[in-house]
Short mmCIF file of C-alpha atoms and ligand atoms in Angstrom, two decimals:
data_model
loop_
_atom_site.label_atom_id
_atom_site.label_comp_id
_atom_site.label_asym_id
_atom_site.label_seq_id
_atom_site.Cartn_x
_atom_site.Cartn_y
_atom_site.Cartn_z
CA UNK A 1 -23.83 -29.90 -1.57
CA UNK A 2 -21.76 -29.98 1.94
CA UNK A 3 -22.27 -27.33 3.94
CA UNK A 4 -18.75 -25.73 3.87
CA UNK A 5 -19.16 -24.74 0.20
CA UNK A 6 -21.86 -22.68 1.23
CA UNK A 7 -20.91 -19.02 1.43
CA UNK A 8 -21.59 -17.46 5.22
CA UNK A 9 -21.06 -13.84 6.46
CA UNK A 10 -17.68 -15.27 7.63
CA UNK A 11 -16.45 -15.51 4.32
CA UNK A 12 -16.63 -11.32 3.83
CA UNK A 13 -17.82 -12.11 0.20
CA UNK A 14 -18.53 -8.74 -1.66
CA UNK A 15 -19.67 -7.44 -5.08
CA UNK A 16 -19.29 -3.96 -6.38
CA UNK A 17 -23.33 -2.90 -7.60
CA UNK A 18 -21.91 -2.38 -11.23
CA UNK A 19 -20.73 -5.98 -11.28
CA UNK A 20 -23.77 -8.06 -10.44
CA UNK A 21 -25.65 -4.99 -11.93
CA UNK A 22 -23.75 -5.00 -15.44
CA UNK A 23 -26.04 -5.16 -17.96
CA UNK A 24 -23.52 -6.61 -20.45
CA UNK A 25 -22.46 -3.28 -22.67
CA UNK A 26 -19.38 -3.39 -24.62
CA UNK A 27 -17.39 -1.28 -27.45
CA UNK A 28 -19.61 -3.36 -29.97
CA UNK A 29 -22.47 -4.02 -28.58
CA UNK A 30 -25.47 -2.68 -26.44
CA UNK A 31 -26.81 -3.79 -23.33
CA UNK A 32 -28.48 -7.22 -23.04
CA UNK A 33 -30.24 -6.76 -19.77
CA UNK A 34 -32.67 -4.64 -18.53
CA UNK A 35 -31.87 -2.75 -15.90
CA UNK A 36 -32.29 -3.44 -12.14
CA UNK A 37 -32.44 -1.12 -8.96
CA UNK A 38 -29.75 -0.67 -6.31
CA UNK A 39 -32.50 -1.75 -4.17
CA UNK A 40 -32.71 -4.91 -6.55
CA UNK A 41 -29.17 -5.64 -6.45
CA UNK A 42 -28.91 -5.80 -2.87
CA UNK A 43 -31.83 -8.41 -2.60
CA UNK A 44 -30.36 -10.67 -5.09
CA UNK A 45 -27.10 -10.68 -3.18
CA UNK A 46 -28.90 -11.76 -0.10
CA UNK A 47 -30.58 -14.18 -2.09
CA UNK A 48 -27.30 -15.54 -3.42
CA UNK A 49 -25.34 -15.16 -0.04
CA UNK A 50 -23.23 -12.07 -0.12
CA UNK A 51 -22.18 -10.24 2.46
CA UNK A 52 -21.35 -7.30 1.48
CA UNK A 53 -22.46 -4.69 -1.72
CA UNK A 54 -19.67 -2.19 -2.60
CA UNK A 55 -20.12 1.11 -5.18
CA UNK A 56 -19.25 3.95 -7.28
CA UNK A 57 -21.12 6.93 -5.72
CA UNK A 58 -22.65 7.09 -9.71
CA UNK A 59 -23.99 3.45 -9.17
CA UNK A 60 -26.30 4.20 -6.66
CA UNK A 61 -26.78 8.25 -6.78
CA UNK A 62 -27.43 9.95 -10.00
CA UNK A 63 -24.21 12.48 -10.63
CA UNK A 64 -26.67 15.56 -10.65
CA UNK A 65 -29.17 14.44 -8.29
CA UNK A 66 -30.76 16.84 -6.22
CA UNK A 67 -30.33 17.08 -2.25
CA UNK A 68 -34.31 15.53 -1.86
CA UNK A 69 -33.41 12.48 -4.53
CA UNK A 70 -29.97 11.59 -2.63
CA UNK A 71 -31.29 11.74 0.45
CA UNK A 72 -34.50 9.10 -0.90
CA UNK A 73 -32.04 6.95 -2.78
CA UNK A 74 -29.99 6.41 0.42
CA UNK A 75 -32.16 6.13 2.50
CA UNK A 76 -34.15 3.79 0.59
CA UNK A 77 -30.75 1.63 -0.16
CA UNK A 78 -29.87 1.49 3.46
CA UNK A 79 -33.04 0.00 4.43
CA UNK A 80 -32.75 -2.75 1.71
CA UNK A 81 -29.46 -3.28 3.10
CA UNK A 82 -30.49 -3.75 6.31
CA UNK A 83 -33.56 -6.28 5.37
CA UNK A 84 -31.04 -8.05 2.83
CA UNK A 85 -28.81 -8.58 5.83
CA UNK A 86 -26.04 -6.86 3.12
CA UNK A 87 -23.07 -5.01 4.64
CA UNK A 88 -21.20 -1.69 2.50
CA UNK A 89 -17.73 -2.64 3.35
CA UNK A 90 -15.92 -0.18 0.43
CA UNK A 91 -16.99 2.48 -1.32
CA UNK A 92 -15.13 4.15 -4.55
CA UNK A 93 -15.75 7.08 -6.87
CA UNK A 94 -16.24 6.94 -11.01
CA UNK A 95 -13.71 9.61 -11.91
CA UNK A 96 -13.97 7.74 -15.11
CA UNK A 97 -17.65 7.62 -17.00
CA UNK A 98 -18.52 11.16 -17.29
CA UNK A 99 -16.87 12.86 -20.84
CA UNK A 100 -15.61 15.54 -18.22
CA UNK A 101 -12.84 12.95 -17.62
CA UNK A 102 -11.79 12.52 -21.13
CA UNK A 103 -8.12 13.51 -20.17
CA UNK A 104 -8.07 11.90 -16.63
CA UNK A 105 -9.01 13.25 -13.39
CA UNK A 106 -6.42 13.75 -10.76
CA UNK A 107 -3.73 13.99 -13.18
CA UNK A 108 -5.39 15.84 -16.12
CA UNK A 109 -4.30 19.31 -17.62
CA UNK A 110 -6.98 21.44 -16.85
CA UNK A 111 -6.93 22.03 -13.10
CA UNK A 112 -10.51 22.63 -13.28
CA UNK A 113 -11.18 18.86 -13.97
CA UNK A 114 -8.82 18.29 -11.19
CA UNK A 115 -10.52 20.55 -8.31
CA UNK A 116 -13.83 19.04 -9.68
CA UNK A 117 -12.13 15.04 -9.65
CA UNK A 118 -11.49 16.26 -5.53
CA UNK A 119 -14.40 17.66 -4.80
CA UNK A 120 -16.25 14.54 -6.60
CA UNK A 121 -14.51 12.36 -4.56
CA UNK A 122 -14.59 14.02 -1.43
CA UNK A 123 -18.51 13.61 -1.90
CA UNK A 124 -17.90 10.06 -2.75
CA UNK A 125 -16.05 9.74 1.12
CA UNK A 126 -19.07 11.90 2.78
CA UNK A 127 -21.53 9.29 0.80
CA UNK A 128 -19.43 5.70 1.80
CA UNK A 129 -19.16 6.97 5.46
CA UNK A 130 -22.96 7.26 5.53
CA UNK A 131 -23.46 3.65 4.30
CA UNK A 132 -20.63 2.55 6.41
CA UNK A 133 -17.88 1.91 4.29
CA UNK A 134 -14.37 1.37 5.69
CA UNK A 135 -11.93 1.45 2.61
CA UNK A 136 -12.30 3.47 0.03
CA UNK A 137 -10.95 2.61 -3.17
CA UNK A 138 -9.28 5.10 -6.19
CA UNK A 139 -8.82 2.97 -9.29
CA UNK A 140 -7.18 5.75 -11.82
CA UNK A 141 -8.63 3.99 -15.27
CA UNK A 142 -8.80 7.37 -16.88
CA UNK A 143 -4.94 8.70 -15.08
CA UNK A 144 -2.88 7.80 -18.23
CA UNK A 145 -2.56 9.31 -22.22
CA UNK A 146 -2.81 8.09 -25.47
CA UNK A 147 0.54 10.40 -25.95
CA UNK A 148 2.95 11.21 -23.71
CA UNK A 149 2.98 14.71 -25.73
CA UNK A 150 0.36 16.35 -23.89
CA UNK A 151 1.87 15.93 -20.46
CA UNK A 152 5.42 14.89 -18.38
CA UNK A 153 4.55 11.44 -16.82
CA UNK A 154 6.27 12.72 -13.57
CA UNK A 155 4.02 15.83 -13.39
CA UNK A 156 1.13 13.22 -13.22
CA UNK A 157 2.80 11.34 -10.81
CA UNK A 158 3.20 14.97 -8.99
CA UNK A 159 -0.48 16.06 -9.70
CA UNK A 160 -1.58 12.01 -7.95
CA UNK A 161 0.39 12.38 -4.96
CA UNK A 162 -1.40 16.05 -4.58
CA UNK A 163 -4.44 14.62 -4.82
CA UNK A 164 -4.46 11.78 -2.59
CA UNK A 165 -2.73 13.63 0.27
CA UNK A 166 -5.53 16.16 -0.15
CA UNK A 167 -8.04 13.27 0.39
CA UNK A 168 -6.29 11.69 3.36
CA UNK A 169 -6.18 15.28 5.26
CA UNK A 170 -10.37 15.15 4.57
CA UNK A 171 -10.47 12.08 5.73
CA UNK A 172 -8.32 12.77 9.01
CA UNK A 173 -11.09 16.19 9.63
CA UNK A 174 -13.87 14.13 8.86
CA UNK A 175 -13.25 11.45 11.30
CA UNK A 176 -13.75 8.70 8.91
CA UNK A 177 -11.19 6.19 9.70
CA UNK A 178 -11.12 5.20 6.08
CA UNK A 179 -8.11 2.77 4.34
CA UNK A 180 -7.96 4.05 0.95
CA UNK A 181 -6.90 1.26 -1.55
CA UNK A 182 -5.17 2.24 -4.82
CA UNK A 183 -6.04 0.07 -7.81
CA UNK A 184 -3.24 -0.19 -11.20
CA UNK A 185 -4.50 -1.50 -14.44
CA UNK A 186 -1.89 -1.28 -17.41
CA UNK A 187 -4.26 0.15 -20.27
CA UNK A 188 -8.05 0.15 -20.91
CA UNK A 189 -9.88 2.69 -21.13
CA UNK A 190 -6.15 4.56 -21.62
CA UNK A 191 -4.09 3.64 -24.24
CA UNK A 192 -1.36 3.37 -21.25
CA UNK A 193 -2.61 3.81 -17.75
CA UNK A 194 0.16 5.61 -15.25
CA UNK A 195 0.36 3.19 -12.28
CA UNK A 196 0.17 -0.15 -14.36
CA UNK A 197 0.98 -2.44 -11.69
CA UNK A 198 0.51 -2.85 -8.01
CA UNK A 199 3.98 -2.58 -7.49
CA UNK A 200 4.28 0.86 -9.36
CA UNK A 201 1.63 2.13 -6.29
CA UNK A 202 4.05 -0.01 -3.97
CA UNK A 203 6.48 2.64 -4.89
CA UNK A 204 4.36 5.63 -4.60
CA UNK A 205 2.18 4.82 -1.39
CA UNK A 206 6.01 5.13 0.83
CA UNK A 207 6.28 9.45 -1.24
CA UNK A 208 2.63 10.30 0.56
CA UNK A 209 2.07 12.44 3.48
CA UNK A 210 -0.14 9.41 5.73
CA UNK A 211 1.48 6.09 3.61
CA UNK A 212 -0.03 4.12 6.53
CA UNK A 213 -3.13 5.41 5.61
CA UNK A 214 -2.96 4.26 2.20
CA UNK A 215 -2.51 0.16 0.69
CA UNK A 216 -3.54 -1.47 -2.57
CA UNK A 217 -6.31 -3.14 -4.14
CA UNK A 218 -4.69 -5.54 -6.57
CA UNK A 219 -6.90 -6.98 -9.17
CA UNK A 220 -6.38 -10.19 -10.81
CA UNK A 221 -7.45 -9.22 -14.70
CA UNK A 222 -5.48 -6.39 -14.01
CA UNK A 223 -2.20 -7.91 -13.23
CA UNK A 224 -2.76 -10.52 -15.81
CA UNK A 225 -3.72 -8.35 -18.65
CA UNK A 226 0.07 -7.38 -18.29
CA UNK A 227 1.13 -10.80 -18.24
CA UNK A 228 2.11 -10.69 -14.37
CA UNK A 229 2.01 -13.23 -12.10
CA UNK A 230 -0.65 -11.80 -9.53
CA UNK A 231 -0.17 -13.74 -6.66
CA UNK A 232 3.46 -12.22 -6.36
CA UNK A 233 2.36 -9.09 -6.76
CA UNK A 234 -0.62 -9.58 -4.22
CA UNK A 235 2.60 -11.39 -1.65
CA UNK A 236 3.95 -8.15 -1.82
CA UNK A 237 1.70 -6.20 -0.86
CA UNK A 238 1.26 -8.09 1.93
CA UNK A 239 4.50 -9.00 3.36
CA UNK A 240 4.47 -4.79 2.97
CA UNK A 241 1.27 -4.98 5.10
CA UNK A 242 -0.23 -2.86 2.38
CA UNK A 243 -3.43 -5.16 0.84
CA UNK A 244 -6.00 -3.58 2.07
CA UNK A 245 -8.60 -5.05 -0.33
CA UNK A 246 -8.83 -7.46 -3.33
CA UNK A 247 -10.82 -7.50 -6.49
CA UNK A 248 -11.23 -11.34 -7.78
CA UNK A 249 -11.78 -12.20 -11.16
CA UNK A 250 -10.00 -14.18 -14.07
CA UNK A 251 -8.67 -13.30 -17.20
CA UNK A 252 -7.02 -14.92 -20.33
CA UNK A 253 -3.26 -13.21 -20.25
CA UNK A 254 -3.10 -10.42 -23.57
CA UNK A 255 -6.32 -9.56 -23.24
CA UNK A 256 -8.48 -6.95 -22.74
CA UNK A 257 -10.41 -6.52 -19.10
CA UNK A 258 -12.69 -9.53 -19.03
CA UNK A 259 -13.36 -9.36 -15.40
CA UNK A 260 -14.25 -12.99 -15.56
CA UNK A 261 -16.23 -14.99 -13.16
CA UNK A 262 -13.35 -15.74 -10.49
CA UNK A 263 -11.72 -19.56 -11.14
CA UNK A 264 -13.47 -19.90 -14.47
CA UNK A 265 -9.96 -19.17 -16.71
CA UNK A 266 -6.72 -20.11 -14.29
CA UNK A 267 -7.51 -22.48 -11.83
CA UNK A 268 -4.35 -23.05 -10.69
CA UNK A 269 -3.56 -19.57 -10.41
CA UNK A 270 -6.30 -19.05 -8.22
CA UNK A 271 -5.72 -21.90 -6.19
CA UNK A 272 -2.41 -20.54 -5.19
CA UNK A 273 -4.15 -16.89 -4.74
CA UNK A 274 -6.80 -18.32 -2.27
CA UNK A 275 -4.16 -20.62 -0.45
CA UNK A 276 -1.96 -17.97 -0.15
CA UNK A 277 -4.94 -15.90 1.16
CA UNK A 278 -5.96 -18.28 4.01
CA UNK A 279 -2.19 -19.69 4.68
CA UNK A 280 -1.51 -16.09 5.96
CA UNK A 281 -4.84 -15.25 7.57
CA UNK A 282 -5.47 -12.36 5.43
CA UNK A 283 -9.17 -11.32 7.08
CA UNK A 284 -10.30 -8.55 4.57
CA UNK A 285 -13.34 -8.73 2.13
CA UNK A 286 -12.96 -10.93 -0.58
CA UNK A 287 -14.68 -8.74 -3.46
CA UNK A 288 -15.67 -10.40 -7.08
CA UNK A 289 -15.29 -7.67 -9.31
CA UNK A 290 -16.25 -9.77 -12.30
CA UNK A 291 -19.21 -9.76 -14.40
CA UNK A 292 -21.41 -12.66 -16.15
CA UNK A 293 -21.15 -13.70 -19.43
CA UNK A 294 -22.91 -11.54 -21.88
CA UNK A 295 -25.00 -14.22 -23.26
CA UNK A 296 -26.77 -14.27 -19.28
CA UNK A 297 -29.67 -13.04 -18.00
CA UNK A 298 -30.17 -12.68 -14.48
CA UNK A 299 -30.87 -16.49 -13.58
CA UNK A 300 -27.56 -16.53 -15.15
CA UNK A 301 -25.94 -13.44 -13.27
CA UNK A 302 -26.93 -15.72 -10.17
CA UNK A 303 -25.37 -18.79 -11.31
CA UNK A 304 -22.25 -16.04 -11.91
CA UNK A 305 -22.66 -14.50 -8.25
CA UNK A 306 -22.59 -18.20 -6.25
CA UNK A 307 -19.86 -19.54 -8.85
CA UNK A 308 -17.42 -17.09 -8.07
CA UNK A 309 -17.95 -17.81 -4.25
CA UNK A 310 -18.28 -21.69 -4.41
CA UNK A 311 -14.89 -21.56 -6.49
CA UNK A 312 -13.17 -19.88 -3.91
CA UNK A 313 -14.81 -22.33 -0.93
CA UNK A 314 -13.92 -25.28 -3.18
CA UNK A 315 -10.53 -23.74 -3.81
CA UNK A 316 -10.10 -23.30 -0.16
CA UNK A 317 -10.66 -26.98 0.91
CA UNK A 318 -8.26 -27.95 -1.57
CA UNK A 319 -5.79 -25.19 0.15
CA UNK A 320 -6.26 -27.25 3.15
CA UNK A 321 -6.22 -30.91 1.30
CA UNK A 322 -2.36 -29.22 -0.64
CA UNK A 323 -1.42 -28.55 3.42
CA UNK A 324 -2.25 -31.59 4.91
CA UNK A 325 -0.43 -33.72 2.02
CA UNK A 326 2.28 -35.73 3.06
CA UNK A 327 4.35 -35.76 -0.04
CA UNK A 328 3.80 -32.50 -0.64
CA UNK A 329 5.15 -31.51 3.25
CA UNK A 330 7.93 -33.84 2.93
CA UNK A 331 9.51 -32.74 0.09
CA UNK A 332 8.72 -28.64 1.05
CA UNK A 333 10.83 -29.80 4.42
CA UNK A 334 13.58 -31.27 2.15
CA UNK A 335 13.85 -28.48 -0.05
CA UNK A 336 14.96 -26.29 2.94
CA UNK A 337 18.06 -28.10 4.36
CA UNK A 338 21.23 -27.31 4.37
CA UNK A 339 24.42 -29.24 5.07
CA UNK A 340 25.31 -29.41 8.58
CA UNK A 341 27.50 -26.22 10.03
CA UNK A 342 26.69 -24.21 6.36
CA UNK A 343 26.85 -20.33 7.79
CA UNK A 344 23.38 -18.45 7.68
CA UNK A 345 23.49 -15.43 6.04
CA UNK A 346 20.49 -13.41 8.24
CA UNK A 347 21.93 -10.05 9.63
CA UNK A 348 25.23 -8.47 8.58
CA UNK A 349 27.72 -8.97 11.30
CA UNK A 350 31.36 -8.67 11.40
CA UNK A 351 31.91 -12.26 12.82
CA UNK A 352 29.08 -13.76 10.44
CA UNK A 353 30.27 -12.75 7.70
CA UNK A 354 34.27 -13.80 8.46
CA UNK A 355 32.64 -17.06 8.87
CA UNK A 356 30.58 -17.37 5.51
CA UNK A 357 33.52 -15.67 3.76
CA UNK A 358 35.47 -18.78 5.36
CA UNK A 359 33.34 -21.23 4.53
CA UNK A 360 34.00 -23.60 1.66
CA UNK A 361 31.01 -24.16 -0.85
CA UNK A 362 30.93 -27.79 -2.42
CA UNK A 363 28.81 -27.02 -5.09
CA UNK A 364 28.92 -30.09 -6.81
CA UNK A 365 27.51 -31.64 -3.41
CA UNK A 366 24.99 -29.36 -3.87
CA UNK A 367 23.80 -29.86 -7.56
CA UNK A 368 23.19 -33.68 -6.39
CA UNK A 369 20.06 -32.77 -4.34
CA UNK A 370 17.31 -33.31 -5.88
CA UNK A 371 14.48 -30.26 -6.57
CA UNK A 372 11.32 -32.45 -7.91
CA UNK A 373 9.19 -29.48 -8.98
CA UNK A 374 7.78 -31.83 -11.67
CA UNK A 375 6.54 -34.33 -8.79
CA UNK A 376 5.50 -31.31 -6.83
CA UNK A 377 3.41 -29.49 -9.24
CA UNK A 378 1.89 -32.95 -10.08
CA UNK A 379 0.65 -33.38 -6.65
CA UNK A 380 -0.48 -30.08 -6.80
CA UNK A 381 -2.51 -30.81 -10.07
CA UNK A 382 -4.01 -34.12 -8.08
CA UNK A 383 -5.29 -32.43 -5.17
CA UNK A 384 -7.28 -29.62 -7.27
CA UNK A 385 -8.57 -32.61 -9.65
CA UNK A 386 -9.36 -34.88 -7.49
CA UNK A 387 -13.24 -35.02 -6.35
CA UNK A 388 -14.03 -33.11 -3.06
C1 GLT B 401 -14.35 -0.57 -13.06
C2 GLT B 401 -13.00 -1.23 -13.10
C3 GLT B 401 -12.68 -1.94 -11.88
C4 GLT B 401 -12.56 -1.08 -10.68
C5 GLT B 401 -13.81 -0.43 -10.29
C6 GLT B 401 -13.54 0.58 -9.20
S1 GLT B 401 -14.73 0.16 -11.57
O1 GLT B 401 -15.36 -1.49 -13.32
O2 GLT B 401 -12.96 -2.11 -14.23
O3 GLT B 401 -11.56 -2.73 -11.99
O4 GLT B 401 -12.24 -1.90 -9.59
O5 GLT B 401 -13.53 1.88 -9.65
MN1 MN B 402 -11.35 -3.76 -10.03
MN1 MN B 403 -11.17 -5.42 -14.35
#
């Protein structure tokens, strides 16, 4: 295998501990692998070629562990990270598993389960700091109702905004220097989750007290679950400066959350997600929140953990073979001219826009150029199918 399909530290590949630890679990069905250690995840992923292990404070400390058994746990993990060579770039909180968040956490009814949601996560922060972690993720999977009778949707949205300005104030007296990343999902576990989409926490980051403080962390399934196109979602984000991490996957649209191994479903959709990815230099972790096939064990979670990294080094070269096309560059620089002396519209001025009002459009002039999408997408089909 050439050497550039080979994952490096360079990369910033990452994997959450409950995704290369999933022991394959579903509504039907029980688990299908043993279990395996934190300490055992993090030497597989060295094994494999990660660089970096992200998790729940749950997936690595018990929720009711005792000062002595935290304190072992961590320690014990750290060290494993450091032989591994395995970095903790992001660290998250499951305000999620435990029945206590039957009716959300930040945004449910009792205020109880809210103060408690807080105070889980703030312990969440204090834990990531310790291992190092730099963004800290809040995916809301349990933030949304089965009916919108038990609660107005903009009291949740009230009762969110409350509870992430709370957690940006710890982190500013703490001294953290986290990035918290705010993942949507449009159902599942919820019958209807509140912030569905990326660009519904688009809209809500700019309503916080620190919004610089605060991005997203789109997910692929997640987007495509609700039959969105990621990538515009993830562009976004971006162009917002606002994508402060990424959770790759796949998914088959309609679906529920497969969390697919990451180019296994939508290759071309993932070609453009990784091209867009390196075309604008984004330099964050690239984090496979995916999980292997239930019919796996963990030869098989391996194979998972290096597919999902070769697909995106394989993708990558292609990203570089689309750029480097000829064909392809000619007719992108076609597509972009204009008619000599047509106004641009850029800023509003007074004089610009006498002239554009005075210009005269020939619009059957312009029907005659060609757009040869079909050609384009063809070429585009060629370079990912052709043999690296
Ligand atoms: C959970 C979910 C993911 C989130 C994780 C972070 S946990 O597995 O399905 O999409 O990213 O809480
Ligand atoms: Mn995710
Ligand atoms: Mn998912």
């Amino acid at each position: 295998m050439p050497d550039q399909f080979q994952p490096k530290p360079e990369h910033k590949f990452s994997f959450g501990l409950w995704t290369v630890g999933n022991r394959g679990r579903d509504p039907f069905g029980d688990f299908v692998r043993e279990p395996i250690s934190p300490v055992q995840i993090v030497e597989m992923l060295g094994e494999v070629g990660a660089w970096g292990v992200n998790l729940h404070d749950n997936d690595l400390v018990p929720i009711d562990a005792a000062p002595a058994e935290y304190e072992r746990i961590v320690k014990d993990f750290k060290k494993a990270c450091k032989e591994n060579g395995i970095v903790v770039p992001m660290a998250t909180v499951s305000l999620f598993f435990h029945p206590i968040f039957r009716d959300g956490a930040f945004t449910a009814n009792d205020p109880e389960v809210r103060g408690y949601a807080v105070q889980k996560t703030m312990r969440a922060m204090d834990l990531g700091a310790e291992l190092g972690a730099k963004t800290f993720v809040l995916w809301g999977g349990r933030e949304g109702v089965e009916t919108d009778s038990c609660r107005r949707p903009d009291e949740a949205v009230k009762r969110l905004r409350e509870a992430v300005n709370y957690l940006c104030e710890y982190n500013i007296d703490k001294g953290y220097g986290y990035k918290f990343a705010l993942e949507a999902k449009p159902n599942e576990p919820r019958a209807d989750i509140y912030m569905s989409t990326t660009g519904h926490y688009l809209g809500f980051i700019p309503t916080l007290d620190h919004p610089e403080m605060v991005g997203v962390n789109p997910e692929v399934a997640h987007e495509t679950m609700a039959g969105l196109n990621f990538l515009h979602g993830v562009a976004q984000a971006w162009e917002m400066g606002k994508l402060f991490h990424i959770d790759l996957n796949d998914q088959m649209p309609g679906r529920y959350d497969q969390d697919l191994r990451f180019g296994s479903s939508n290759i071309k959709a993932c070609f453009f997600l990784v091209k867009f990815l390196e075309d604008v230099g984004y330099s964050g972790p690239r984090h496979f929140d995916a999980h292997a096939y239930r019919t796996e064990d963990y030869e098989g979670v391996k194979d998972f953990a290096r597919g999902c990294m070769r697909s995106y080094l394989l993708l990558k070269q292609k990203a570089k073979e689309w750029n480097a096309n000829k064909e392809i560059q000619s007719i992108l620089r076609e597509l972009g001219k204009a008619a000599n002396g047509t106004p641009a519209v850029g800023k509003y001025s007074k004089k610009g826009a006498a002239a554009l009002l005075g210009y005269e459009f020939n619009k059957d002039q312009i029907l005659k150029k060609r757009l040869p999408y079909e050609r384009l997408d063809q070429l585009t089909i060629d370079v990912i199918l052709q043999g690296c």
